[in-house]
mmCIF file of C-alpha atoms in Angstrom:
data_model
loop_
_atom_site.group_PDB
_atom_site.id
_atom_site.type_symbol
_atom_site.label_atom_id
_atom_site.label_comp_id
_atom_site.label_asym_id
_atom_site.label_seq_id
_atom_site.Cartn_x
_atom_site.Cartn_y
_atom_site.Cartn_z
ATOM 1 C CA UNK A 1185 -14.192 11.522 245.140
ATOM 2 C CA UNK A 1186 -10.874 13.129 244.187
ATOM 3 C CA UNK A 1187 -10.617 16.675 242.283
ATOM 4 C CA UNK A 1188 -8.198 17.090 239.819
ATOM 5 C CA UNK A 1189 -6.045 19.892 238.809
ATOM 6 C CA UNK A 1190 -8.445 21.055 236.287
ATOM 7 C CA UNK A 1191 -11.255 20.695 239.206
ATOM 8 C CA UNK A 1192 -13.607 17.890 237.566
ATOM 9 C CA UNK A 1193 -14.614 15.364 240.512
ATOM 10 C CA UNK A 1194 -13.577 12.089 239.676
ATOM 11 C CA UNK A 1195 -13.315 8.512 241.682
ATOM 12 C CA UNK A 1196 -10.430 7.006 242.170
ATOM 13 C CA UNK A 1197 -9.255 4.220 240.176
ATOM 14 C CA UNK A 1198 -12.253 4.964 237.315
ATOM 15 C CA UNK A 1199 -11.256 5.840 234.160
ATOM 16 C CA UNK A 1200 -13.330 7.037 231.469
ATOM 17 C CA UNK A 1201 -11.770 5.261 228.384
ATOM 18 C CA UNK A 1202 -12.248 1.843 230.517
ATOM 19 C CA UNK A 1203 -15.956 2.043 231.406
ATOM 20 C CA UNK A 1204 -18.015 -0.156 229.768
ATOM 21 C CA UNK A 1205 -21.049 1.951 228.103
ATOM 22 C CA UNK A 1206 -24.622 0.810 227.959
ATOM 23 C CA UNK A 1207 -25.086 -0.598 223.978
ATOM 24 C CA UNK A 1208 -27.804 1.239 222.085
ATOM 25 C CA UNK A 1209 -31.091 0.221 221.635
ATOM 26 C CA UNK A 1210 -31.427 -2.823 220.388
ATOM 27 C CA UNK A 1211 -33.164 -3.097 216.581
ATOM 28 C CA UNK A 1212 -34.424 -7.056 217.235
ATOM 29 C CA UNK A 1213 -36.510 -5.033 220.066
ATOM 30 C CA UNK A 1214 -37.803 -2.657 217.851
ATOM 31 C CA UNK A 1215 -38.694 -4.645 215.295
ATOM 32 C CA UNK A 1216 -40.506 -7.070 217.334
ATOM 33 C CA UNK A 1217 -43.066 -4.425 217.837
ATOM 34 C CA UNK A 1218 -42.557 -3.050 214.400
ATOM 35 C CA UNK A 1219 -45.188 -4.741 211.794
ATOM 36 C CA UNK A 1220 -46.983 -4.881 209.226
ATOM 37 C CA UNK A 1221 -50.516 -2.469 209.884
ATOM 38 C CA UNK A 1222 -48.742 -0.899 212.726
ATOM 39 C CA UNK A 1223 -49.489 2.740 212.817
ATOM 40 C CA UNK A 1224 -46.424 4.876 213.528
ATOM 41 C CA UNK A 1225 -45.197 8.066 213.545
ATOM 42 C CA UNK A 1226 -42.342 9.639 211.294
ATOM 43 C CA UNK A 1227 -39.783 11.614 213.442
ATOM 44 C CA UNK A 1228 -37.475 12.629 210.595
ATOM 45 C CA UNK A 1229 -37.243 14.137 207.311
ATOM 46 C CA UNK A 1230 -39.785 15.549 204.879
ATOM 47 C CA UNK A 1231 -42.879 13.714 206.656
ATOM 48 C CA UNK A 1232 -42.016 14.531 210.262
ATOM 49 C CA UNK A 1233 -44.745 15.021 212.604
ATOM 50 C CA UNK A 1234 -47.161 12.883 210.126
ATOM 51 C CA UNK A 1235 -48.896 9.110 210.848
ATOM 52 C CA UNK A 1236 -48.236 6.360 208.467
ATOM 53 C CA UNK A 1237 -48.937 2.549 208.491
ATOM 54 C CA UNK A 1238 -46.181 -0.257 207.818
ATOM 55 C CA UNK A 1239 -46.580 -2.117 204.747
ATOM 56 C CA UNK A 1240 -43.273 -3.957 205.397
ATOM 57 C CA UNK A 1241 -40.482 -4.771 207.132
ATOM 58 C CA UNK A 1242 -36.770 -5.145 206.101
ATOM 59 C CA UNK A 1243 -35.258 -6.554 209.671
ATOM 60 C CA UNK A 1244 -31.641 -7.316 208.193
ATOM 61 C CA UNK A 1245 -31.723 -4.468 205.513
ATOM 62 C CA UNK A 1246 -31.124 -5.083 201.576
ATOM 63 C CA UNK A 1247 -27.889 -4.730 199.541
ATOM 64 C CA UNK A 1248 -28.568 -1.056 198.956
ATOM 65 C CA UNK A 1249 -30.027 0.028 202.286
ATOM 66 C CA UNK A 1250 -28.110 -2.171 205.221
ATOM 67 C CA UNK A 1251 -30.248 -0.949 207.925
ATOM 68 C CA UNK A 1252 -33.106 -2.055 208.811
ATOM 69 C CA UNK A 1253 -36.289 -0.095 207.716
ATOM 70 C CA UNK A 1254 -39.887 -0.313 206.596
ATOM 71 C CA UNK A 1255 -41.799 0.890 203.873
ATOM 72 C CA UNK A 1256 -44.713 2.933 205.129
ATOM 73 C CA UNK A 1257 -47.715 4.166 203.332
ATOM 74 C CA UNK A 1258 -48.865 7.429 205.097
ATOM 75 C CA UNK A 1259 -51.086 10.700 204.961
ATOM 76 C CA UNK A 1260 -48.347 13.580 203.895
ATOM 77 C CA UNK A 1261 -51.905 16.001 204.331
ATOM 78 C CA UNK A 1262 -54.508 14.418 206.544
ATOM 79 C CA UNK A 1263 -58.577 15.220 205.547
ATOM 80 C CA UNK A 1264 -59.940 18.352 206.716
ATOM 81 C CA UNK A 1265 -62.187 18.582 209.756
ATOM 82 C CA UNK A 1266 -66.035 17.920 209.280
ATOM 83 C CA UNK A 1267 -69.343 18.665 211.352
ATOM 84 C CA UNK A 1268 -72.529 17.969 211.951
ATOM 85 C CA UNK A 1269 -74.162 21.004 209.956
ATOM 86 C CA UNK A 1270 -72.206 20.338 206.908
ATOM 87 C CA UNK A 1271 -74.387 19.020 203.751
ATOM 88 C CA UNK A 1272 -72.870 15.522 201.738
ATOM 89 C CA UNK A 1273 -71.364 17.835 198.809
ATOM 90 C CA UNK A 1274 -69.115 19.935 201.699
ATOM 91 C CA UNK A 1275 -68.145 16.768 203.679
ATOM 92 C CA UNK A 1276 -66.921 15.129 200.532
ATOM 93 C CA UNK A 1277 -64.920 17.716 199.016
ATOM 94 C CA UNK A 1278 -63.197 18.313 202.501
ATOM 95 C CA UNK A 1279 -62.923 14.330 203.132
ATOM 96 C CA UNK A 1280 -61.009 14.574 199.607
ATOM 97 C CA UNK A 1281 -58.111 16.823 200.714
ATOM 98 C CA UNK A 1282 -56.017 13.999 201.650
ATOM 99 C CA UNK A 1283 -52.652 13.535 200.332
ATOM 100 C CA UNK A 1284 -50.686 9.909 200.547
ATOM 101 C CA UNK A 1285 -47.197 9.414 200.445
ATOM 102 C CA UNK A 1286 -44.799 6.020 200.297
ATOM 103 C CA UNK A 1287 -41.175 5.863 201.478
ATOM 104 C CA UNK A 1288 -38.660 3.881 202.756
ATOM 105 C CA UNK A 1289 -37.728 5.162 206.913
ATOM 106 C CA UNK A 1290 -35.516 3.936 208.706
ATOM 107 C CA UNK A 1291 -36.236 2.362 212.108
ATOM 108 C CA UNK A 1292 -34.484 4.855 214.022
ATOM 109 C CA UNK A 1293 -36.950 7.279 212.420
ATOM 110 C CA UNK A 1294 -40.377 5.636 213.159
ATOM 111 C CA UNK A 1295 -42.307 6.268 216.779
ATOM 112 C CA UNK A 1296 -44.669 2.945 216.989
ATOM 113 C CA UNK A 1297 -47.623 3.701 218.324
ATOM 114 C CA UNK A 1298 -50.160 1.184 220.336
ATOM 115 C CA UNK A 1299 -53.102 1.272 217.101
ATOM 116 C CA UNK A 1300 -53.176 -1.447 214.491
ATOM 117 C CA UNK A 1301 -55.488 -0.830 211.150
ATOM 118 C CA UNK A 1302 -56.748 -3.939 208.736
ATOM 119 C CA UNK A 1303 -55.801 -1.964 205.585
ATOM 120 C CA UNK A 1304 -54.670 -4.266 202.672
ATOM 121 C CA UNK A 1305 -51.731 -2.260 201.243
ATOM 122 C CA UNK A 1306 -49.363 -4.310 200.447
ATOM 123 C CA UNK A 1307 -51.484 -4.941 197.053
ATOM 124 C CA UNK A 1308 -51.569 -1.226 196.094
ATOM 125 C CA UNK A 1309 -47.951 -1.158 196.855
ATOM 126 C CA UNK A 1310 -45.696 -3.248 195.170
ATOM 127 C CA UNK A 1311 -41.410 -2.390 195.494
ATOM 128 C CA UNK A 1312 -40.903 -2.415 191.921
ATOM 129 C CA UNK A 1313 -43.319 0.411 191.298
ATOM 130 C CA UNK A 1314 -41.527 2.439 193.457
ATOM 131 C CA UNK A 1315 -38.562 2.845 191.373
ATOM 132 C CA UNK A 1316 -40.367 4.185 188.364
ATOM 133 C CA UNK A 1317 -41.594 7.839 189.008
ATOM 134 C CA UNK A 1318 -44.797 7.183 186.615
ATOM 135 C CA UNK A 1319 -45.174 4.454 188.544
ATOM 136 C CA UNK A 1320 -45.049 5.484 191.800
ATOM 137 C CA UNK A 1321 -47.796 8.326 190.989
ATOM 138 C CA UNK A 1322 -49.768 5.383 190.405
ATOM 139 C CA UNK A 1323 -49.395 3.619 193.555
ATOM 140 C CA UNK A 1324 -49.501 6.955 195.540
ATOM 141 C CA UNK A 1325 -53.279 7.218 193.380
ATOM 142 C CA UNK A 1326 -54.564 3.940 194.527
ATOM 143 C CA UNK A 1327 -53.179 4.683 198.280
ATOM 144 C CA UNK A 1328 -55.441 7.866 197.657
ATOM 145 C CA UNK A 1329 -58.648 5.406 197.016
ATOM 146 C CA UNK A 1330 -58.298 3.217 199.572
ATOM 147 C CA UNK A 1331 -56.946 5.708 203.050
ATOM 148 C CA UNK A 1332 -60.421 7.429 201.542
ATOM 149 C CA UNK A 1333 -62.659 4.259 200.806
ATOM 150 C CA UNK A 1334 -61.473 3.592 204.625
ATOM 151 C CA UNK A 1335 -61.753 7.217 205.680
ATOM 152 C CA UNK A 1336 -65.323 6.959 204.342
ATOM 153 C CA UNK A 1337 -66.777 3.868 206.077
ATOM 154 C CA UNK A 1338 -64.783 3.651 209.170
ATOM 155 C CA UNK A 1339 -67.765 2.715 210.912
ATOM 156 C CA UNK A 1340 -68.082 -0.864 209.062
ATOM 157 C CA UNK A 1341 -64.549 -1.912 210.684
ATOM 158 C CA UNK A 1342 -65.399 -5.427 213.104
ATOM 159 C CA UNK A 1343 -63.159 -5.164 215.349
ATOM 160 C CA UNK A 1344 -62.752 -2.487 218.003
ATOM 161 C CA UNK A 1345 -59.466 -2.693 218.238
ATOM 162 C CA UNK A 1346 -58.924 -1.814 214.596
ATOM 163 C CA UNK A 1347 -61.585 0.856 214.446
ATOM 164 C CA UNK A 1348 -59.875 2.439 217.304
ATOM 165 C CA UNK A 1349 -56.507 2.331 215.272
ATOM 166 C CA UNK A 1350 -58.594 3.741 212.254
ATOM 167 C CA UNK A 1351 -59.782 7.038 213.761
ATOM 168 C CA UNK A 1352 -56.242 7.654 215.470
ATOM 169 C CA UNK A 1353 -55.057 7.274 211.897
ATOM 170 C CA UNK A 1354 -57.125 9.952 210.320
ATOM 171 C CA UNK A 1355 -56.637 12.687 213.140
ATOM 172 C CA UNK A 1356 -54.358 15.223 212.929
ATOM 173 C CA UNK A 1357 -51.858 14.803 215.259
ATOM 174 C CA UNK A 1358 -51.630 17.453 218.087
ATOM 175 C CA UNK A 1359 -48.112 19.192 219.115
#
């Protein structure tokens, strides 16, 4: 180790403009663990902080958006909390207060998380809805039905694995 005149430690015979930098992480990684019924988590923007599930995945980007991203389908308001000593009328109106939102992330902007959910969306939610506002109300309506149809009878889901997924899904998430 040398110091220099303005009394930074440097090695001899390293510069800084030759080193060779690690690459950033590398998308084909991500992706590979990015799919369809993944449940993730949304870092940035309006919906940070809040759980979604993958519909689909755009590995080389599109002519408009050359990244690659996903279009997730996702609770913007998650249901309220319910117990025991609450009557069918209360736990209803409460299981209710969910609010869905769609959206194209970015990859960057997604946290994958280890739970997988059997939820058919990519019926309710078709890309050329989503460029129509009317239209998108309409998906984000039928998202509504079936995150509550699922919310409602999460205890009919086969596998364990999936059920697991299911309940993370619903929780609010803790930070």
């Amino acid at each position: 180790r040398v110091l220099t005149n303005t009394g930074t430690p440097t090695v001899e015979g390293f510069h800084r403009s030759s080193a060779t930098l690690p690459e950033r992480r590398n998308n084909e990684f991500t992706m590979a663990i990015i799919k369809a019924g993944k449940v993730v988590i949304v870092l940035a923007g309006r919906h940070a902080g809040k759980k979604g599930v993958v519909v689909k995945t755009f590995d080389d980007g599109t002519s408009d958006k050359k990244f690659s991203h996903c279009l997730v389908a996702g609770l913007a308001s998650n249901p309220r909390k319910v117990t025991k000593a609450m009557d069918k009328k209360k736990v209803e109106k409460r299981s209710k207060a969910l609010k869905p939102f769609v959206k194209y992330i970015n990859v960057r902007h997604l946290f994958p998380t280890r739970y997988v959910v059997d939820m058919d969306l990519k019926k309710a939610v078709d890309e050329a809805d989503l460029v129509d506002a009317e239209k998108k109300v309409d998906v984000k309506k039928q998202l509504k039905t079936i995150f509550y149809d699922r919310y409602m009878n999460q205890k009919e889901v086969t596998s364990e694995k999936k059920a697991q997924g299911s309940s993370y899904f619903y929780k609010k998430l803790q930070f």
